[in-house]
Amino acid sequence: MSENRKPVIEPEFYGDFHCIGGQCSFTCCKEWKIAVDHETKKRWRKMDVPETVLESGRVPKHACLSTSDKAQLSQFVVKKDGGEIIELLPNMRCPFLEDSELCRLVLDYGEECLSETCHVFPRETHAFSDRTERTLVSCCPEIVDRLHALHELHFTNLPYQERAFLLKGNDKLFQIRNIMMYWLKDASVSNEVNLKRCLFMLLDLLEKKTKGKTLDPAECLKEEDVAKLTEMILALPKDAVASIEEQNELFLDITENYRKEGRYQGLLNPLYAMAEQLSQEFEEADAVRMDEISALHAEVVAAYAPLLRNYLVAEAFATLLIPGCTLRDMVLQLEWMIMEYVLIVHAMVLQRLCEDAPLAYPKARELLILIARMTGYDGDEIEEYLSDSFENPVWPWGYADYLLA
């Protein structure tokens, strides 16, 4: 590597990833909001809609097209939530998706015609002054399968498992992010304890920064202090039923808009119906039923703890530190990770209740991807949601302790 070339940090399997196209079990060409960047839309103004798309009637309602051979790809783009996306068909499929699950645009024009989102997904790149970080987001079945197969997630040029490495460097936010990854991969305690410890540490650092004190990320590695923190967390009284009830309310809230838009109905409708049923059961407070739900929650958490541990490490790498972010941004992002985690687990519990049978991995993978896609907000959207939903977007630590059963 030349001295002028910045090091690249990426998951160990980054170079092995490839899209499996029509063989994908949860294609990104259905039900998702597929962003179209400005340059792509500009190109699409000069590109005709493939004849097979028009002849098969795959025309979104706002496109106002007939079988005219002058129809342009840009006419399939609509404004949505402050951006521009491909307008999906009433069945929530991309109009360019063939029955073979292959993209008609790629078949006719080649992959270079795709929007940036379609071209790079599930890859993301963050360019820093001293390094480039590349990741693969967990909204793709192939990525979840990799996380499921690994004992522990490794990255090139980032030995975050080594305490000596974590103590070096002048970039404090970089150190903090890596230390969070170090604790999130700790298999000696539960994922819930790991998340609580990490939020406690970040809130402590944020308070010190607010008071003008010098930040020392190494404090988060003091074994005696972390042991006391862990002991404190484990000793706190827990109300698993109350935690699951709060998770249920979050699930109903975060999924409402997707149900209204008609997205992910096949997966969401039975889960939503079960969540509404649970809301009624929580009010009735039947002790036997509450014990049953708590036991199923514990069963799911135990069954998928290794997968979710790798998922959290991957999420921390991908989202806790992006160019231009602050320590407060990291706190909000970790809160969002906690919400993602409990929503994934709760979706699994709801599915377990629907099927009344142990949750098989293919369905667990599907639910993880579902939640990852529904919670794929950017920083501003996350702060807006947290501000609207809570008294303060920066949680008191006790709420995380309450939420994480």
mmCIF file of C-alpha atoms in Angstrom:
data_model
loop_
_atom_site.group_PDB
_atom_site.id
_atom_site.type_symbol
_atom_site.label_atom_id
_atom_site.label_comp_id
_atom_site.label_asym_id
_atom_site.label_seq_id
_atom_site.Cartn_x
_atom_site.Cartn_y
_atom_site.Cartn_z
ATOM 1 C CA MET A 1 0.000 0.000 0.000
ATOM 2 C CA SER A 2 1.407 3.415 -0.900
ATOM 3 C CA GLU A 3 1.893 5.925 1.884
ATOM 4 C CA ASN A 4 -0.618 8.273 0.262
ATOM 5 C CA ARG A 5 -3.369 5.697 0.023
ATOM 6 C CA LYS A 6 -5.846 5.735 2.866
ATOM 7 C CA PRO A 7 -6.447 2.393 4.596
ATOM 8 C CA VAL A 8 -9.767 0.715 3.901
ATOM 9 C CA ILE A 9 -11.754 -0.824 6.739
ATOM 10 C CA GLU A 10 -14.450 -3.323 5.794
ATOM 11 C CA PRO A 11 -16.094 -6.542 7.029
ATOM 12 C CA GLU A 12 -14.030 -9.628 6.321
ATOM 13 C CA PHE A 13 -16.578 -10.896 3.780
ATOM 14 C CA TYR A 14 -17.010 -7.579 1.929
ATOM 15 C CA GLY A 15 -15.079 -8.675 -1.131
ATOM 16 C CA ASP A 16 -16.960 -11.972 -1.360
ATOM 17 C CA PHE A 17 -20.432 -10.432 -1.519
ATOM 18 C CA HIS A 18 -22.402 -10.551 -4.737
ATOM 19 C CA CYS A 19 -26.081 -10.027 -5.439
ATOM 20 C CA ILE A 20 -27.859 -13.304 -6.198
ATOM 21 C CA GLY A 21 -30.614 -11.514 -8.137
ATOM 22 C CA GLY A 22 -33.567 -13.723 -8.924
ATOM 23 C CA GLN A 23 -32.588 -16.272 -6.270
ATOM 24 C CA CYS A 24 -32.955 -13.728 -3.446
ATOM 25 C CA SER A 25 -35.483 -14.678 -0.779
ATOM 26 C CA PHE A 26 -36.264 -11.038 0.144
ATOM 27 C CA THR A 27 -35.610 -8.890 -2.900
ATOM 28 C CA CYS A 28 -35.012 -5.169 -2.477
ATOM 29 C CA CYS A 29 -37.192 -4.593 -5.590
ATOM 30 C CA LYS A 30 -40.449 -5.134 -3.695
ATOM 31 C CA GLU A 31 -42.171 -2.923 -1.134
ATOM 32 C CA TRP A 32 -39.093 -0.799 -0.422
ATOM 33 C CA LYS A 33 -38.671 2.879 -1.285
ATOM 34 C CA ILE A 34 -36.093 2.780 -4.089
ATOM 35 C CA ALA A 35 -34.349 6.162 -4.218
ATOM 36 C CA VAL A 36 -33.448 7.756 -7.538
ATOM 37 C CA ASP A 37 -30.577 10.248 -7.419
ATOM 38 C CA HIS A 38 -30.553 13.440 -9.487
ATOM 39 C CA GLU A 39 -27.970 12.253 -12.022
ATOM 40 C CA THR A 40 -29.871 9.032 -12.685
ATOM 41 C CA LYS A 41 -33.161 10.863 -13.201
ATOM 42 C CA LYS A 42 -31.386 13.196 -15.596
ATOM 43 C CA ARG A 43 -30.142 10.206 -17.628
ATOM 44 C CA TRP A 44 -33.544 8.561 -17.490
ATOM 45 C CA ARG A 45 -35.128 11.568 -19.225
ATOM 46 C CA LYS A 46 -33.326 10.408 -22.374
ATOM 47 C CA MET A 47 -34.061 6.679 -21.977
ATOM 48 C CA ASP A 48 -37.175 4.914 -23.231
ATOM 49 C CA VAL A 49 -39.209 2.628 -21.014
ATOM 50 C CA PRO A 50 -38.623 -0.987 -22.149
ATOM 51 C CA GLU A 51 -41.410 -2.181 -24.414
ATOM 52 C CA THR A 52 -42.042 -5.281 -22.305
ATOM 53 C CA VAL A 53 -42.835 -3.060 -19.304
ATOM 54 C CA LEU A 54 -45.434 -1.062 -21.232
ATOM 55 C CA GLU A 55 -46.917 -4.071 -23.012
ATOM 56 C CA SER A 56 -47.444 -5.896 -19.722
ATOM 57 C CA GLY A 57 -49.185 -2.866 -18.210
ATOM 58 C CA ARG A 58 -46.595 -2.368 -15.490
ATOM 59 C CA VAL A 59 -47.223 1.367 -15.297
ATOM 60 C CA PRO A 60 -47.598 3.147 -11.908
ATOM 61 C CA LYS A 61 -50.762 5.208 -11.506
ATOM 62 C CA HIS A 62 -48.979 8.588 -11.493
ATOM 63 C CA ALA A 63 -46.893 7.900 -14.602
ATOM 64 C CA CYS A 64 -49.770 8.790 -17.002
ATOM 65 C CA LEU A 65 -48.424 6.544 -19.737
ATOM 66 C CA SER A 66 -49.937 4.452 -22.481
ATOM 67 C CA THR A 67 -48.077 2.137 -24.828
ATOM 68 C CA SER A 68 -46.300 5.117 -26.413
ATOM 69 C CA ASP A 69 -42.752 4.348 -27.446
ATOM 70 C CA LYS A 70 -41.811 7.855 -26.288
ATOM 71 C CA ALA A 71 -42.369 7.041 -22.622
ATOM 72 C CA GLN A 72 -39.286 7.963 -20.594
ATOM 73 C CA LEU A 73 -37.897 6.222 -17.516
ATOM 74 C CA SER A 74 -37.994 9.508 -15.589
ATOM 75 C CA GLN A 75 -41.807 9.374 -15.721
ATOM 76 C CA PHE A 76 -41.688 6.423 -13.308
ATOM 77 C CA VAL A 77 -40.132 8.624 -10.601
ATOM 78 C CA VAL A 78 -42.259 10.349 -7.937
ATOM 79 C CA LYS A 79 -41.521 12.632 -5.003
ATOM 80 C CA LYS A 80 -41.888 10.978 -1.592
ATOM 81 C CA ASP A 81 -40.814 12.036 1.907
ATOM 82 C CA GLY A 82 -38.519 14.782 0.643
ATOM 83 C CA GLY A 83 -36.804 12.644 -1.983
ATOM 84 C CA GLU A 84 -37.513 10.956 -5.287
ATOM 85 C CA ILE A 85 -38.220 7.254 -5.661
ATOM 86 C CA ILE A 86 -39.380 4.734 -8.256
ATOM 87 C CA GLU A 87 -43.162 4.576 -7.997
ATOM 88 C CA LEU A 88 -44.139 1.007 -7.186
ATOM 89 C CA LEU A 89 -47.080 -0.816 -8.698
ATOM 90 C CA PRO A 90 -50.237 -1.471 -6.619
ATOM 91 C CA ASN A 91 -48.803 -4.898 -5.722
ATOM 92 C CA MET A 92 -45.748 -3.087 -4.285
ATOM 93 C CA ARG A 93 -43.358 -4.424 -6.916
ATOM 94 C CA CYS A 94 -40.917 -2.279 -8.856
ATOM 95 C CA PRO A 95 -42.353 -1.859 -12.373
ATOM 96 C CA PHE A 96 -39.033 -3.013 -13.814
ATOM 97 C CA LEU A 97 -38.998 -6.293 -11.854
ATOM 98 C CA GLU A 98 -39.758 -9.281 -14.046
ATOM 99 C CA ASP A 99 -41.543 -12.453 -12.920
ATOM 100 C CA SER A 100 -38.116 -14.070 -13.011
ATOM 101 C CA GLU A 101 -37.124 -11.605 -10.241
ATOM 102 C CA LEU A 102 -34.586 -10.043 -12.626
ATOM 103 C CA CYS A 103 -34.439 -6.326 -13.441
ATOM 104 C CA ARG A 104 -35.650 -5.368 -16.908
ATOM 105 C CA LEU A 105 -33.460 -2.261 -16.913
ATOM 106 C CA VAL A 106 -30.351 -4.341 -16.331
ATOM 107 C CA LEU A 107 -31.437 -6.869 -18.963
ATOM 108 C CA ASP A 108 -32.016 -4.159 -21.592
ATOM 109 C CA TYR A 109 -29.542 -1.413 -20.714
ATOM 110 C CA GLY A 110 -26.956 -2.952 -18.389
ATOM 111 C CA GLU A 111 -26.265 -2.306 -14.726
ATOM 112 C CA GLU A 112 -24.777 1.133 -15.386
ATOM 113 C CA CYS A 113 -28.254 2.561 -16.019
ATOM 114 C CA LEU A 114 -29.394 1.884 -12.449
ATOM 115 C CA SER A 115 -29.774 4.546 -9.789
ATOM 116 C CA GLU A 116 -26.992 4.772 -7.226
ATOM 117 C CA THR A 117 -29.169 3.022 -4.622
ATOM 118 C CA CYS A 118 -29.830 0.021 -6.852
ATOM 119 C CA HIS A 119 -26.246 -0.062 -8.068
ATOM 120 C CA VAL A 120 -24.479 -0.097 -4.698
ATOM 121 C CA PHE A 121 -27.007 -1.699 -2.304
ATOM 122 C CA PRO A 122 -26.288 -3.161 0.233
ATOM 123 C CA ARG A 123 -22.892 -1.457 0.179
ATOM 124 C CA GLU A 124 -22.232 1.832 1.964
ATOM 125 C CA THR A 125 -19.001 3.853 1.972
ATOM 126 C CA HIS A 126 -17.929 6.474 4.521
ATOM 127 C CA ALA A 127 -14.879 8.544 3.586
ATOM 128 C CA PHE A 128 -12.879 10.015 6.479
ATOM 129 C CA SER A 129 -9.738 12.142 6.250
ATOM 130 C CA ASP A 130 -7.482 9.249 7.288
ATOM 131 C CA ARG A 131 -9.404 6.159 6.159
ATOM 132 C CA THR A 132 -12.282 4.786 4.112
ATOM 133 C CA GLU A 133 -14.882 2.600 5.796
ATOM 134 C CA ARG A 134 -17.009 0.276 3.679
ATOM 135 C CA THR A 135 -19.846 -1.785 5.009
ATOM 136 C CA LEU A 136 -22.687 -4.061 3.972
ATOM 137 C CA VAL A 137 -26.001 -3.162 5.599
ATOM 138 C CA SER A 138 -28.128 -5.865 7.168
ATOM 139 C CA CYS A 139 -31.190 -5.322 4.953
ATOM 140 C CA CYS A 140 -30.092 -8.116 2.619
ATOM 141 C CA PRO A 141 -30.558 -11.886 3.147
ATOM 142 C CA GLU A 142 -27.026 -12.629 1.957
ATOM 143 C CA ILE A 143 -25.566 -10.342 4.609
ATOM 144 C CA VAL A 144 -27.700 -11.788 7.398
ATOM 145 C CA ASP A 145 -26.630 -15.281 6.337
ATOM 146 C CA ARG A 146 -22.991 -14.218 6.678
ATOM 147 C CA LEU A 147 -23.614 -12.787 10.149
ATOM 148 C CA HIS A 148 -25.445 -15.961 11.136
ATOM 149 C CA ALA A 149 -22.570 -18.194 10.013
ATOM 150 C CA LEU A 150 -19.787 -16.277 11.771
ATOM 151 C CA HIS A 151 -18.633 -16.937 15.316
ATOM 152 C CA GLU A 152 -17.336 -13.368 15.544
ATOM 153 C CA LEU A 153 -17.274 -10.530 13.046
ATOM 154 C CA HIS A 154 -13.839 -9.300 11.901
ATOM 155 C CA PHE A 155 -12.809 -6.288 9.819
ATOM 156 C CA THR A 156 -9.741 -5.534 7.740
ATOM 157 C CA ASN A 157 -7.485 -2.932 9.381
ATOM 158 C CA LEU A 158 -9.685 -2.758 12.489
ATOM 159 C CA PRO A 159 -8.629 -5.149 15.284
ATOM 160 C CA TYR A 160 -11.381 -3.892 17.592
ATOM 161 C CA GLN A 161 -11.072 -7.030 19.742
ATOM 162 C CA GLU A 162 -7.587 -5.932 20.901
ATOM 163 C CA ARG A 163 -7.501 -3.612 23.895
ATOM 164 C CA ALA A 164 -4.038 -2.314 22.948
ATOM 165 C CA PHE A 165 -5.408 -1.097 19.619
ATOM 166 C CA LEU A 166 -8.356 0.590 21.316
ATOM 167 C CA LEU A 167 -6.058 2.633 23.540
ATOM 168 C CA LYS A 168 -4.148 4.159 20.622
ATOM 169 C CA GLY A 169 -4.929 7.122 18.378
ATOM 170 C CA ASN A 170 -6.029 10.740 18.567
ATOM 171 C CA ASP A 171 -9.496 10.413 17.004
ATOM 172 C CA LYS A 172 -11.644 10.092 20.096
ATOM 173 C CA LEU A 173 -14.922 9.383 18.322
ATOM 174 C CA PHE A 174 -13.168 6.641 16.345
ATOM 175 C CA GLN A 175 -11.882 5.183 19.604
ATOM 176 C CA ILE A 176 -15.304 5.398 21.226
ATOM 177 C CA ARG A 177 -17.033 3.678 18.308
ATOM 178 C CA ASN A 178 -14.490 0.864 18.333
ATOM 179 C CA ILE A 179 -14.786 0.445 22.104
ATOM 180 C CA MET A 180 -18.560 0.149 21.727
ATOM 181 C CA MET A 181 -17.963 -2.616 19.176
ATOM 182 C CA TYR A 182 -15.585 -4.281 21.639
ATOM 183 C CA TRP A 183 -18.255 -4.438 24.318
ATOM 184 C CA LEU A 184 -21.091 -5.359 21.971
ATOM 185 C CA LYS A 185 -19.192 -8.482 20.858
ATOM 186 C CA ASP A 186 -18.763 -9.638 24.485
ATOM 187 C CA ALA A 187 -20.421 -13.061 24.678
ATOM 188 C CA SER A 188 -19.937 -13.388 28.444
ATOM 189 C CA VAL A 189 -23.124 -11.390 29.043
ATOM 190 C CA SER A 190 -26.365 -10.939 27.127
ATOM 191 C CA ASN A 191 -26.896 -8.557 24.238
ATOM 192 C CA GLU A 192 -29.256 -6.618 26.485
ATOM 193 C CA VAL A 193 -26.540 -6.077 29.089
ATOM 194 C CA ASN A 194 -24.072 -5.083 26.370
ATOM 195 C CA LEU A 195 -26.454 -2.449 25.004
ATOM 196 C CA LYS A 196 -27.157 -1.075 28.484
ATOM 197 C CA ARG A 197 -23.446 -0.858 29.257
ATOM 198 C CA CYS A 198 -22.672 0.917 26.002
ATOM 199 C CA LEU A 199 -25.444 3.479 26.450
ATOM 200 C CA PHE A 200 -24.354 4.123 30.035
ATOM 201 C CA MET A 201 -20.789 4.766 28.835
ATOM 202 C CA LEU A 202 -21.878 7.057 26.000
ATOM 203 C CA LEU A 203 -24.213 9.051 28.247
ATOM 204 C CA ASP A 204 -21.407 9.426 30.786
ATOM 205 C CA LEU A 205 -19.031 10.674 28.096
ATOM 206 C CA LEU A 206 -21.686 13.060 26.747
ATOM 207 C CA GLU A 207 -22.291 14.497 30.206
ATOM 208 C CA LYS A 208 -18.561 15.078 30.681
ATOM 209 C CA LYS A 209 -18.303 16.732 27.285
ATOM 210 C CA THR A 210 -21.297 18.959 28.078
ATOM 211 C CA LYS A 211 -19.551 20.053 31.268
ATOM 212 C CA GLY A 212 -16.382 20.904 29.333
ATOM 213 C CA LYS A 213 -14.333 18.033 30.707
ATOM 214 C CA THR A 214 -11.657 16.286 28.677
ATOM 215 C CA LEU A 215 -12.884 13.081 27.078
ATOM 216 C CA ASP A 216 -10.882 9.960 27.797
ATOM 217 C CA PRO A 217 -12.309 6.998 25.856
ATOM 218 C CA ALA A 218 -9.934 4.682 27.712
ATOM 219 C CA GLU A 219 -12.154 5.068 30.788
ATOM 220 C CA CYS A 220 -14.634 2.786 29.009
ATOM 221 C CA LEU A 221 -12.065 -0.018 29.128
ATOM 222 C CA LYS A 222 -11.334 0.033 32.866
ATOM 223 C CA GLU A 223 -12.166 -3.542 33.799
ATOM 224 C CA GLU A 224 -12.930 -2.794 37.454
ATOM 225 C CA ASP A 225 -15.394 -0.033 36.535
ATOM 226 C CA VAL A 226 -17.048 -2.111 33.814
ATOM 227 C CA ALA A 227 -17.356 -5.043 36.220
ATOM 228 C CA LYS A 228 -19.126 -2.790 38.738
ATOM 229 C CA LEU A 229 -21.392 -1.426 36.005
ATOM 230 C CA THR A 230 -22.253 -4.954 34.887
ATOM 231 C CA GLU A 231 -22.946 -6.017 38.463
ATOM 232 C CA MET A 232 -25.212 -3.000 38.939
ATOM 233 C CA ILE A 233 -27.145 -3.758 35.745
ATOM 234 C CA LEU A 234 -27.629 -7.390 36.667
ATOM 235 C CA ALA A 235 -28.747 -6.491 40.190
ATOM 236 C CA LEU A 236 -31.438 -4.036 39.124
ATOM 237 C CA PRO A 237 -34.992 -5.402 39.477
ATOM 238 C CA LYS A 238 -36.495 -6.453 36.164
ATOM 239 C CA ASP A 239 -40.111 -6.494 35.028
ATOM 240 C CA ALA A 240 -39.978 -8.575 31.852
ATOM 241 C CA VAL A 241 -43.700 -8.253 31.191
ATOM 242 C CA ALA A 242 -43.606 -4.445 31.398
ATOM 243 C CA SER A 243 -40.600 -4.386 29.066
ATOM 244 C CA ILE A 244 -42.336 -6.609 26.520
ATOM 245 C CA GLU A 245 -45.462 -4.452 26.735
ATOM 246 C CA GLU A 246 -43.377 -1.361 25.922
ATOM 247 C CA GLN A 247 -41.736 -3.229 23.038
ATOM 248 C CA ASN A 248 -45.201 -4.129 21.769
ATOM 249 C CA GLU A 249 -46.294 -0.485 21.758
ATOM 250 C CA LEU A 250 -43.129 0.505 19.884
ATOM 251 C CA PHE A 251 -43.802 -2.215 17.335
ATOM 252 C CA LEU A 252 -47.357 -0.994 16.746
ATOM 253 C CA ASP A 253 -46.115 2.574 16.367
ATOM 254 C CA ILE A 254 -43.175 1.949 14.021
ATOM 255 C CA THR A 255 -45.167 -0.344 11.721
ATOM 256 C CA GLU A 256 -48.321 1.778 11.425
ATOM 257 C CA ASN A 257 -47.217 3.864 8.439
ATOM 258 C CA TYR A 258 -45.997 0.828 6.540
ATOM 259 C CA ARG A 259 -49.372 -0.838 6.988
ATOM 260 C CA LYS A 260 -51.162 2.304 5.800
ATOM 261 C CA GLU A 261 -48.955 2.412 2.694
ATOM 262 C CA GLY A 262 -49.610 -1.261 2.005
ATOM 263 C CA ARG A 263 -45.989 -2.313 2.365
ATOM 264 C CA TYR A 264 -44.863 -5.705 3.678
ATOM 265 C CA GLN A 265 -48.471 -6.768 4.235
ATOM 266 C CA GLY A 266 -47.769 -10.483 3.971
ATOM 267 C CA LEU A 267 -45.347 -10.288 6.884
ATOM 268 C CA LEU A 268 -46.807 -7.393 8.843
ATOM 269 C CA ASN A 269 -50.536 -8.120 8.967
ATOM 270 C CA PRO A 270 -50.395 -11.275 11.125
ATOM 271 C CA LEU A 271 -47.719 -9.729 13.356
ATOM 272 C CA TYR A 272 -49.726 -6.526 13.763
ATOM 273 C CA ALA A 273 -52.884 -8.472 14.578
ATOM 274 C CA MET A 274 -50.985 -10.454 17.214
ATOM 275 C CA ALA A 275 -49.503 -7.238 18.651
ATOM 276 C CA GLU A 276 -52.998 -5.754 18.978
ATOM 277 C CA GLN A 277 -54.142 -8.951 20.670
ATOM 278 C CA LEU A 278 -51.212 -8.710 23.064
ATOM 279 C CA SER A 279 -52.153 -5.132 23.943
ATOM 280 C CA GLN A 280 -55.521 -6.419 25.121
ATOM 281 C CA GLU A 281 -53.929 -9.302 27.005
ATOM 282 C CA PHE A 282 -51.536 -6.940 28.792
ATOM 283 C CA GLU A 283 -54.569 -5.010 30.027
ATOM 284 C CA GLU A 284 -56.167 -8.214 31.272
ATOM 285 C CA ALA A 285 -52.885 -9.183 32.975
ATOM 286 C CA ASP A 286 -53.502 -12.923 33.028
ATOM 287 C CA ALA A 287 -50.546 -14.213 35.060
ATOM 288 C CA VAL A 288 -50.288 -17.540 33.234
ATOM 289 C CA ARG A 289 -50.357 -15.860 29.828
ATOM 290 C CA MET A 290 -47.791 -13.271 30.922
ATOM 291 C CA ASP A 291 -45.457 -16.039 32.066
ATOM 292 C CA GLU A 292 -45.932 -17.787 28.710
ATOM 293 C CA ILE A 293 -45.048 -14.640 26.753
ATOM 294 C CA SER A 294 -41.998 -14.001 28.935
ATOM 295 C CA ALA A 295 -40.831 -17.573 28.396
ATOM 296 C CA LEU A 296 -41.206 -17.262 24.617
ATOM 297 C CA HIS A 297 -39.260 -14.009 24.702
ATOM 298 C CA ALA A 298 -36.433 -15.716 26.587
ATOM 299 C CA GLU A 299 -36.529 -18.622 24.128
ATOM 300 C CA VAL A 300 -36.148 -16.350 21.102
ATOM 301 C CA VAL A 301 -33.390 -14.277 22.721
ATOM 302 C CA ALA A 302 -31.410 -17.421 23.561
ATOM 303 C CA ALA A 303 -31.889 -18.997 20.126
ATOM 304 C CA TYR A 304 -30.681 -15.994 18.144
ATOM 305 C CA ALA A 305 -28.242 -14.326 20.549
ATOM 306 C CA PRO A 306 -25.126 -15.057 18.399
ATOM 307 C CA LEU A 307 -26.737 -13.721 15.214
ATOM 308 C CA LEU A 308 -28.007 -10.605 16.980
ATOM 309 C CA ARG A 309 -24.605 -10.045 18.600
ATOM 310 C CA ASN A 310 -22.936 -9.954 15.186
ATOM 311 C CA TYR A 311 -25.783 -7.800 13.896
ATOM 312 C CA LEU A 312 -25.183 -5.237 16.651
ATOM 313 C CA VAL A 313 -21.434 -5.133 16.003
ATOM 314 C CA ALA A 314 -22.091 -4.647 12.286
ATOM 315 C CA GLU A 315 -24.646 -1.901 13.005
ATOM 316 C CA ALA A 316 -22.258 -0.139 15.382
ATOM 317 C CA PHE A 317 -19.548 -0.130 12.714
ATOM 318 C CA ALA A 318 -21.934 1.094 10.010
ATOM 319 C CA THR A 319 -23.970 3.692 11.885
ATOM 320 C CA LEU A 320 -22.404 4.899 15.140
ATOM 321 C CA LEU A 321 -19.733 6.943 13.392
ATOM 322 C CA ILE A 322 -20.282 8.650 10.051
ATOM 323 C CA PRO A 323 -18.410 11.675 8.688
ATOM 324 C CA GLY A 324 -19.374 14.876 10.493
ATOM 325 C CA CYS A 325 -21.185 13.240 13.392
ATOM 326 C CA THR A 326 -20.879 14.302 17.028
ATOM 327 C CA LEU A 327 -20.855 12.425 20.311
ATOM 328 C CA ARG A 328 -24.521 13.336 20.772
ATOM 329 C CA ASP A 329 -25.274 11.870 17.346
ATOM 330 C CA MET A 330 -23.613 8.644 18.491
ATOM 331 C CA VAL A 331 -25.864 8.551 21.551
ATOM 332 C CA LEU A 332 -28.996 8.960 19.423
ATOM 333 C CA GLN A 333 -27.801 6.319 16.991
ATOM 334 C CA LEU A 334 -27.170 3.850 19.801
ATOM 335 C CA GLU A 335 -30.679 4.514 21.109
ATOM 336 C CA TRP A 336 -31.941 3.720 17.617
ATOM 337 C CA MET A 337 -29.917 0.491 17.614
ATOM 338 C CA ILE A 338 -31.556 -0.441 20.892
ATOM 339 C CA MET A 339 -34.965 0.172 19.344
ATOM 340 C CA GLU A 340 -34.013 -1.910 16.300
ATOM 341 C CA TYR A 341 -32.849 -4.735 18.540
ATOM 342 C CA VAL A 342 -36.000 -4.882 20.659
ATOM 343 C CA LEU A 343 -38.210 -4.602 17.562
ATOM 344 C CA ILE A 344 -36.399 -7.518 15.917
ATOM 345 C CA VAL A 345 -36.745 -9.642 19.030
ATOM 346 C CA HIS A 346 -40.372 -8.647 19.495
ATOM 347 C CA ALA A 347 -41.210 -9.432 15.872
ATOM 348 C CA MET A 348 -39.705 -12.875 16.445
ATOM 349 C CA VAL A 349 -41.810 -13.318 19.586
ATOM 350 C CA LEU A 350 -44.964 -12.278 17.701
ATOM 351 C CA GLN A 351 -44.145 -14.771 14.941
ATOM 352 C CA ARG A 352 -43.523 -17.438 17.577
ATOM 353 C CA LEU A 353 -46.981 -16.735 19.019
ATOM 354 C CA CYS A 354 -48.572 -16.846 15.558
ATOM 355 C CA GLU A 355 -47.026 -20.202 14.646
ATOM 356 C CA ASP A 356 -46.963 -21.822 18.091
ATOM 357 C CA ALA A 357 -43.759 -23.586 17.049
ATOM 358 C CA PRO A 358 -40.024 -22.899 17.425
ATOM 359 C CA LEU A 359 -38.895 -20.091 15.147
ATOM 360 C CA ALA A 360 -36.893 -21.449 12.205
ATOM 361 C CA TYR A 361 -33.919 -19.458 10.938
ATOM 362 C CA PRO A 362 -35.370 -18.557 7.495
ATOM 363 C CA LYS A 363 -38.299 -16.803 9.155
ATOM 364 C CA ALA A 364 -36.051 -15.188 11.779
ATOM 365 C CA ARG A 365 -33.849 -13.847 8.965
ATOM 366 C CA GLU A 366 -36.912 -12.485 7.184
ATOM 367 C CA LEU A 367 -38.080 -10.658 10.305
ATOM 368 C CA LEU A 368 -34.647 -9.175 10.975
ATOM 369 C CA ILE A 369 -34.534 -7.822 7.418
ATOM 370 C CA LEU A 370 -38.090 -6.489 7.719
ATOM 371 C CA ILE A 371 -37.251 -4.459 10.827
ATOM 372 C CA ALA A 372 -33.897 -3.333 9.401
ATOM 373 C CA ARG A 373 -35.662 -1.969 6.323
ATOM 374 C CA MET A 374 -38.438 -0.294 8.273
ATOM 375 C CA THR A 375 -35.960 1.401 10.621
ATOM 376 C CA GLY A 376 -33.453 2.439 7.952
ATOM 377 C CA TYR A 377 -33.712 6.135 8.843
ATOM 378 C CA ASP A 378 -30.973 8.715 8.421
ATOM 379 C CA GLY A 379 -29.700 10.886 11.275
ATOM 380 C CA ASP A 380 -32.199 13.720 10.892
ATOM 381 C CA GLU A 381 -35.132 11.305 10.639
ATOM 382 C CA ILE A 382 -33.948 9.469 13.749
ATOM 383 C CA GLU A 383 -33.730 12.677 15.775
ATOM 384 C CA GLU A 384 -37.165 13.743 14.537
ATOM 385 C CA TYR A 385 -38.719 10.421 15.543
ATOM 386 C CA LEU A 386 -37.031 10.418 18.953
ATOM 387 C CA SER A 387 -38.029 14.057 19.565
ATOM 388 C CA ASP A 388 -41.651 13.359 18.625
ATOM 389 C CA SER A 389 -41.881 10.153 20.644
ATOM 390 C CA PHE A 390 -39.993 11.021 23.832
ATOM 391 C CA GLU A 391 -39.734 14.013 26.145
ATOM 392 C CA ASN A 392 -36.058 14.290 25.242
ATOM 393 C CA PRO A 393 -34.377 12.579 22.264
ATOM 394 C CA VAL A 394 -31.472 11.751 24.590
ATOM 395 C CA TRP A 395 -32.975 9.066 26.796
ATOM 396 C CA PRO A 396 -32.445 8.771 30.514
ATOM 397 C CA TRP A 397 -30.501 5.550 30.953
ATOM 398 C CA GLY A 398 -33.348 4.079 32.984
ATOM 399 C CA TYR A 399 -35.584 3.958 29.928
ATOM 400 C CA ALA A 400 -33.128 1.699 28.095
ATOM 401 C CA ASP A 401 -32.955 -0.514 31.183
ATOM 402 C CA TYR A 402 -36.757 -0.659 31.207
ATOM 403 C CA LEU A 403 -37.047 -1.325 27.468
ATOM 404 C CA LEU A 404 -34.472 -4.103 27.328
ATOM 405 C CA ALA A 405 -36.157 -7.001 29.126
#
